[in-house]
Tab-separated table of C-alpha atoms in Angstrom:
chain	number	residue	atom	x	y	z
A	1	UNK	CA	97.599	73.833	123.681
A	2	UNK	CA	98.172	71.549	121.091
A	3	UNK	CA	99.348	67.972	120.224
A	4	UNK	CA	101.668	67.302	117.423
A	5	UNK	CA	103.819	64.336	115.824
A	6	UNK	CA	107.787	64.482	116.548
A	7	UNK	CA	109.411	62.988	113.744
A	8	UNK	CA	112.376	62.559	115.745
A	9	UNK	CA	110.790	60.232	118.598
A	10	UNK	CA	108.323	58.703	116.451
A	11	UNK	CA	105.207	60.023	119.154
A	12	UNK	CA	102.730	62.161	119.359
A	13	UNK	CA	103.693	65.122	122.405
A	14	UNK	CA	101.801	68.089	123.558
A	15	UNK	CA	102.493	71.508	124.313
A	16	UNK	CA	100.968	74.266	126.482
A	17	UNK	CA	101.583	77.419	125.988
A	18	UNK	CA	99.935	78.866	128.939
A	19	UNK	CA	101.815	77.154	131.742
A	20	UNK	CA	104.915	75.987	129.724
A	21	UNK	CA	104.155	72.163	130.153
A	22	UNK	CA	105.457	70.040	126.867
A	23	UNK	CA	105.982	65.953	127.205
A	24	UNK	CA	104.510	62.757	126.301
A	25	UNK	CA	101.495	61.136	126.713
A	26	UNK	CA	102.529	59.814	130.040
A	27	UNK	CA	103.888	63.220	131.235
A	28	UNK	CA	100.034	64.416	129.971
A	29	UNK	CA	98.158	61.722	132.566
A	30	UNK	CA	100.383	63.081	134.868
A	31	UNK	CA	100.082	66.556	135.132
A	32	UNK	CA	95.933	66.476	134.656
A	33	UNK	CA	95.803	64.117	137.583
A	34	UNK	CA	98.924	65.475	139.938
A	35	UNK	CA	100.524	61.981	139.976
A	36	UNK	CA	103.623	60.915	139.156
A	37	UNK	CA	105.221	58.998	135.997
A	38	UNK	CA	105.150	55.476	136.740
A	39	UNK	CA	101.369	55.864	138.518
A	40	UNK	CA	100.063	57.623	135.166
A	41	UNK	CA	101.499	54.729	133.275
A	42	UNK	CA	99.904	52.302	135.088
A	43	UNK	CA	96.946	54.155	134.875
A	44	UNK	CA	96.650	54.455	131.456
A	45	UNK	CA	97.562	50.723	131.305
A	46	UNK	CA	94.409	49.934	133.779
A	47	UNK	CA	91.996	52.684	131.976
A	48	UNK	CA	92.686	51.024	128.987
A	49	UNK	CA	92.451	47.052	130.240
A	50	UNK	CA	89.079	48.901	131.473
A	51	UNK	CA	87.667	50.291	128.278
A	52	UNK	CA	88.887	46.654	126.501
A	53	UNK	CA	85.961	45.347	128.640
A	54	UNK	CA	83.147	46.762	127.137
A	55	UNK	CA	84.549	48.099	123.832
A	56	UNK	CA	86.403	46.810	120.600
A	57	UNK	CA	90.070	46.761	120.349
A	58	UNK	CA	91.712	49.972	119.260
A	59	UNK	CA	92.497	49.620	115.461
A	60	UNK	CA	95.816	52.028	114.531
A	61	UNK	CA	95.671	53.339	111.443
A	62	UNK	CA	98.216	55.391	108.945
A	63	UNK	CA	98.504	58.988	109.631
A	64	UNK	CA	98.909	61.079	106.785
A	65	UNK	CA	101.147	64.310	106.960
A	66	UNK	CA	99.785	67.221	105.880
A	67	UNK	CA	101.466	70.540	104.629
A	68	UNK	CA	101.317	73.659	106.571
A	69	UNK	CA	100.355	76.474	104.963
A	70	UNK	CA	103.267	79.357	104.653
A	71	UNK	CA	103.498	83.293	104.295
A	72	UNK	CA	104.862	83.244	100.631
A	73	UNK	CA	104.083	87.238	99.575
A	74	UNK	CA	102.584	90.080	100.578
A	75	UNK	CA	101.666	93.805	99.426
A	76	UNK	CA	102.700	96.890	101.628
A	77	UNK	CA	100.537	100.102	101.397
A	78	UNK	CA	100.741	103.593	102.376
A	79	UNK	CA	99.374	104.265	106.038
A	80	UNK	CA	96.103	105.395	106.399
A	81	UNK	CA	93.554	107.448	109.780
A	82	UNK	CA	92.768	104.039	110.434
A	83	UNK	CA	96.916	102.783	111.399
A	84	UNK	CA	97.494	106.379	112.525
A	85	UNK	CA	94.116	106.141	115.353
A	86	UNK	CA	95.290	102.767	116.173
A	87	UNK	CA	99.207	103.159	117.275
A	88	UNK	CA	99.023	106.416	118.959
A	89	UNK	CA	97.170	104.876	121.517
A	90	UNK	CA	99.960	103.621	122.886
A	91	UNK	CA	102.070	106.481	122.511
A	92	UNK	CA	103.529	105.121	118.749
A	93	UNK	CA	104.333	107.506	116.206
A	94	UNK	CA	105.583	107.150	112.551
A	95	UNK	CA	109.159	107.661	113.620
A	96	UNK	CA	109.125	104.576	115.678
A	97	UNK	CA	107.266	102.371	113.620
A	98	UNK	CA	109.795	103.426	110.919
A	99	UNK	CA	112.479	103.106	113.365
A	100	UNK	CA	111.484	99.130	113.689
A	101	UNK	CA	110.455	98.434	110.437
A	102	UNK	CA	106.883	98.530	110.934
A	103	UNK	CA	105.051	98.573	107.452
A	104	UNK	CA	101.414	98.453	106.566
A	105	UNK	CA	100.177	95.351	104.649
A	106	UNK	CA	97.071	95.756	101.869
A	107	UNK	CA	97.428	91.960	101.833
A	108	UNK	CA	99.269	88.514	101.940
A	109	UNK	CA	98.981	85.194	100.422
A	110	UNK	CA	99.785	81.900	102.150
A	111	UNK	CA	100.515	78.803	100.178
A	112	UNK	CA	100.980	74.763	101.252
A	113	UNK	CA	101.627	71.975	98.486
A	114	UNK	CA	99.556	69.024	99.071
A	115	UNK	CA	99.364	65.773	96.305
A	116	UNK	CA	101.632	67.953	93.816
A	117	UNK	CA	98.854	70.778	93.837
A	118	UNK	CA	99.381	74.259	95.487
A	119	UNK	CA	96.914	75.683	97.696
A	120	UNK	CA	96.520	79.393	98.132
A	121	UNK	CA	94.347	82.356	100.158
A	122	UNK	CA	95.129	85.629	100.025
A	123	UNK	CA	93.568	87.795	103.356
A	124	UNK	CA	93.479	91.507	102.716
A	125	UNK	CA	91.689	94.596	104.690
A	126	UNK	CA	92.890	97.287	107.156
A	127	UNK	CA	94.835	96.563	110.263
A	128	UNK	CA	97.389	93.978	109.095
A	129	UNK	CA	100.868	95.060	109.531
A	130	UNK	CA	104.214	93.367	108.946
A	131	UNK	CA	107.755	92.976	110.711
A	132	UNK	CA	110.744	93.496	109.404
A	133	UNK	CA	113.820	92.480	109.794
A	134	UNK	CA	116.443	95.862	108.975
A	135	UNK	CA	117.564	93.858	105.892
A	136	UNK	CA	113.929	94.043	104.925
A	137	UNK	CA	113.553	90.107	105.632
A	138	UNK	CA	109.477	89.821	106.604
A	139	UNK	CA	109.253	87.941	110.061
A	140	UNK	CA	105.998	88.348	111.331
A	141	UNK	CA	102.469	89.283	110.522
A	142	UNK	CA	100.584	91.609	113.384
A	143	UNK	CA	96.566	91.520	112.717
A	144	UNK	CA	95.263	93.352	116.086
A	145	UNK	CA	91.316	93.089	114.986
A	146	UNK	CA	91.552	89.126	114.089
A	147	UNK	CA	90.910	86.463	116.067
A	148	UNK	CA	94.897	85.229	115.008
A	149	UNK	CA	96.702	87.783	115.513
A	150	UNK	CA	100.216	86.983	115.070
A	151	UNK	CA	101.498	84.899	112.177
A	152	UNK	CA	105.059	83.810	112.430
A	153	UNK	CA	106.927	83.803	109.192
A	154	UNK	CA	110.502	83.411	110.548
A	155	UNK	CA	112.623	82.782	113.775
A	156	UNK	CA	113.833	86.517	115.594
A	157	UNK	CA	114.488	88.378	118.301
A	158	UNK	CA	112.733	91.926	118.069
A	159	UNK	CA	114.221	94.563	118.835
A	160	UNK	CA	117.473	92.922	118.025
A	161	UNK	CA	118.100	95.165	115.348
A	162	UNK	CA	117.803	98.765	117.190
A	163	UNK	CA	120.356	98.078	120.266
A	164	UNK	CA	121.963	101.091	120.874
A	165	UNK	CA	124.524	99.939	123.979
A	166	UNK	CA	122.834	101.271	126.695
A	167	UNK	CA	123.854	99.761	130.283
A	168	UNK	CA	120.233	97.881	130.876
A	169	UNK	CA	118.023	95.749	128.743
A	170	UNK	CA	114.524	95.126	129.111
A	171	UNK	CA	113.098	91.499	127.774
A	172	UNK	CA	109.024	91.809	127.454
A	173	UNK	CA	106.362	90.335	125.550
A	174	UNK	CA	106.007	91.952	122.292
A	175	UNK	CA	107.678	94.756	119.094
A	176	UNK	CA	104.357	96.946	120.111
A	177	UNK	CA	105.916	96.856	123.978
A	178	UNK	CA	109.352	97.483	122.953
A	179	UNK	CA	108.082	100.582	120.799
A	180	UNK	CA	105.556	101.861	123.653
A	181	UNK	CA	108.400	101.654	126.370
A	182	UNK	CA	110.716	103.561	123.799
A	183	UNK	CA	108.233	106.264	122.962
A	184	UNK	CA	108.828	107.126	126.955
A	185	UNK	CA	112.826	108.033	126.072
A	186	UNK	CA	113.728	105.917	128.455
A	187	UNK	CA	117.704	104.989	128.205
A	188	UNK	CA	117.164	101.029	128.118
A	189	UNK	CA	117.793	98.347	125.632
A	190	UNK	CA	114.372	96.482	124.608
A	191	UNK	CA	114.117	93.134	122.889
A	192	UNK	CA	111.246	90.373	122.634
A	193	UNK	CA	110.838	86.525	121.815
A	194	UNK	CA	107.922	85.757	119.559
A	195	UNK	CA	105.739	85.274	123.080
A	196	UNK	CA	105.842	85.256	126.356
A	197	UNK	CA	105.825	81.353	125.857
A	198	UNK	CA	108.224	81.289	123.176
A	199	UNK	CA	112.101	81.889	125.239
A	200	UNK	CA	115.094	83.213	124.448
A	201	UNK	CA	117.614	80.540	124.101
A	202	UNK	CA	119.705	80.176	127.213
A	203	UNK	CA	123.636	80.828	125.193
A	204	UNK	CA	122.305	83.892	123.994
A	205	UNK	CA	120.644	84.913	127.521
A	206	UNK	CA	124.151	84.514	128.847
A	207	UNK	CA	126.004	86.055	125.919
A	208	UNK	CA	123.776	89.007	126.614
A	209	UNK	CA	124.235	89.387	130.781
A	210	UNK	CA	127.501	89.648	129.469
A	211	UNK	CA	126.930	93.275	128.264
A	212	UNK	CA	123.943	93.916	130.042
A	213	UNK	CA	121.955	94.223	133.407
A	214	UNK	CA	118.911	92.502	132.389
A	215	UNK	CA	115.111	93.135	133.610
A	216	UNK	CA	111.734	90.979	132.286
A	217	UNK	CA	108.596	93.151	131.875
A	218	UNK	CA	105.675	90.839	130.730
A	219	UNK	CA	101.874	90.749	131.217
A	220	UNK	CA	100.095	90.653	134.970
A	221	UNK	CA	99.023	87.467	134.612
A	222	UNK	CA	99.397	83.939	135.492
A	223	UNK	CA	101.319	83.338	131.650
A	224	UNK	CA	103.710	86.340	132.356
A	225	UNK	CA	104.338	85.811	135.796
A	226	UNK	CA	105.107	81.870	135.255
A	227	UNK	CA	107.141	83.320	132.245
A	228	UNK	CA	109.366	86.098	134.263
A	229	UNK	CA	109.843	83.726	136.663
A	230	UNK	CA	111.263	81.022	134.132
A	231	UNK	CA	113.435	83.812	133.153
């Protein structure tokens, strides 16, 4: 979860990536307590009237904005044991990972600009892997043994790139899903958002039913079920 500042509406809003929730501060009161709108308004009003009695006013102060910090290069490498031990457990050879522009990453630097000064760190070691777009356009950053594992460089749909026209297409979770259902030979279209939490815009949902009979595959859980069934 996490709350951020929308320039737009001049707020602060949250968003949950587990269940899919996203709103205001208000909408927040109300789905922790089950209550509606206007009762978690006036509840926020009253908690607040509340903690006046016994503490001092709130004093608002200037938020700074920060800079994020951003993929800006990276170093491919020659696969090693190490890549080849981890993707054939799930059935994914070279061919595939070549196939969807899989490459091996020695390292990558990420850079933000704060007071005029640039900020780098460069991470490096075995089992960081980027995605590619086919016009060799880097869009995300796979590190399976870190804590982050995913680092999104730019907006895609995976798979995107390798539709071949067959009469069903699969949407599920991930590029390392789309390659282990492929591996199979099975005769179906695959593509993937950047998460189960992240969806595929609605136009280009209905811009593909147009061509396709279309099935969701994602995890057993509570995310992936909520998330087929959004689908």
């Amino acid at each position: 979860m996490c709350i951020y500042f929308d320039k737009v509406a001049n707020t602060y809003k949250f968003k949950d990536f587990s269940s899919g929730l996203c709103g205001s501060q208000v909408d927040l009161v109300k789905y922790i307590y089950g209550i509606t709108f206007s009762e978690a308004a006036f509840k926020i009003i009253n908690d607040y009237k509340e903690y006046l009695l016994h503490h001092k006013e709130y004093n608002s102060s200037e938020f700074k904005e920060y800079s994020n910090y951003k993929v800006d290069n990276h170093s491919v490498r020659e696969w090693n044991t190490l890549d080849r031990d981890f993707w054939v457990r799930y059935n994914i050879g070279s061919s595939l990972l070549k196939e969807y522009n899989v490459k091996p990453l020695s390292e990558y630097t990420m850079s933000k600009t704060e007071d005029g000064t640039k900020q780098s760190i460069t991470i490096s070691g075995n089992y960081i892997y980027g995605y590619f777009k086919s016009d060799d356009t880097l869009y995300k950053i796979y590190q399976p043994k870190s804590k982050k594992k995913f680092i999104k460089v730019k907006s895609y749909i995976q798979g995107s790139d390798q539709l071949q026209g067959h009469p069903n297409l699969l949407i599920t979770s991930s590029l390392k899903d789309i390659m282990s259902i492929k591996s199979l030979r099975v005769k179906v279209d695959c593509i993937a958002p950047d998460s189960e939490n992240s969806f595929i815009a609605k136009s280009e949902i209905l811009k593909l039913m147009e061509k396709y009979n279309i099935s969701v595959m994602f995890d057993n859980d509570d995310a992936g079920i909520k998330a087929m069934q959004k689908y």
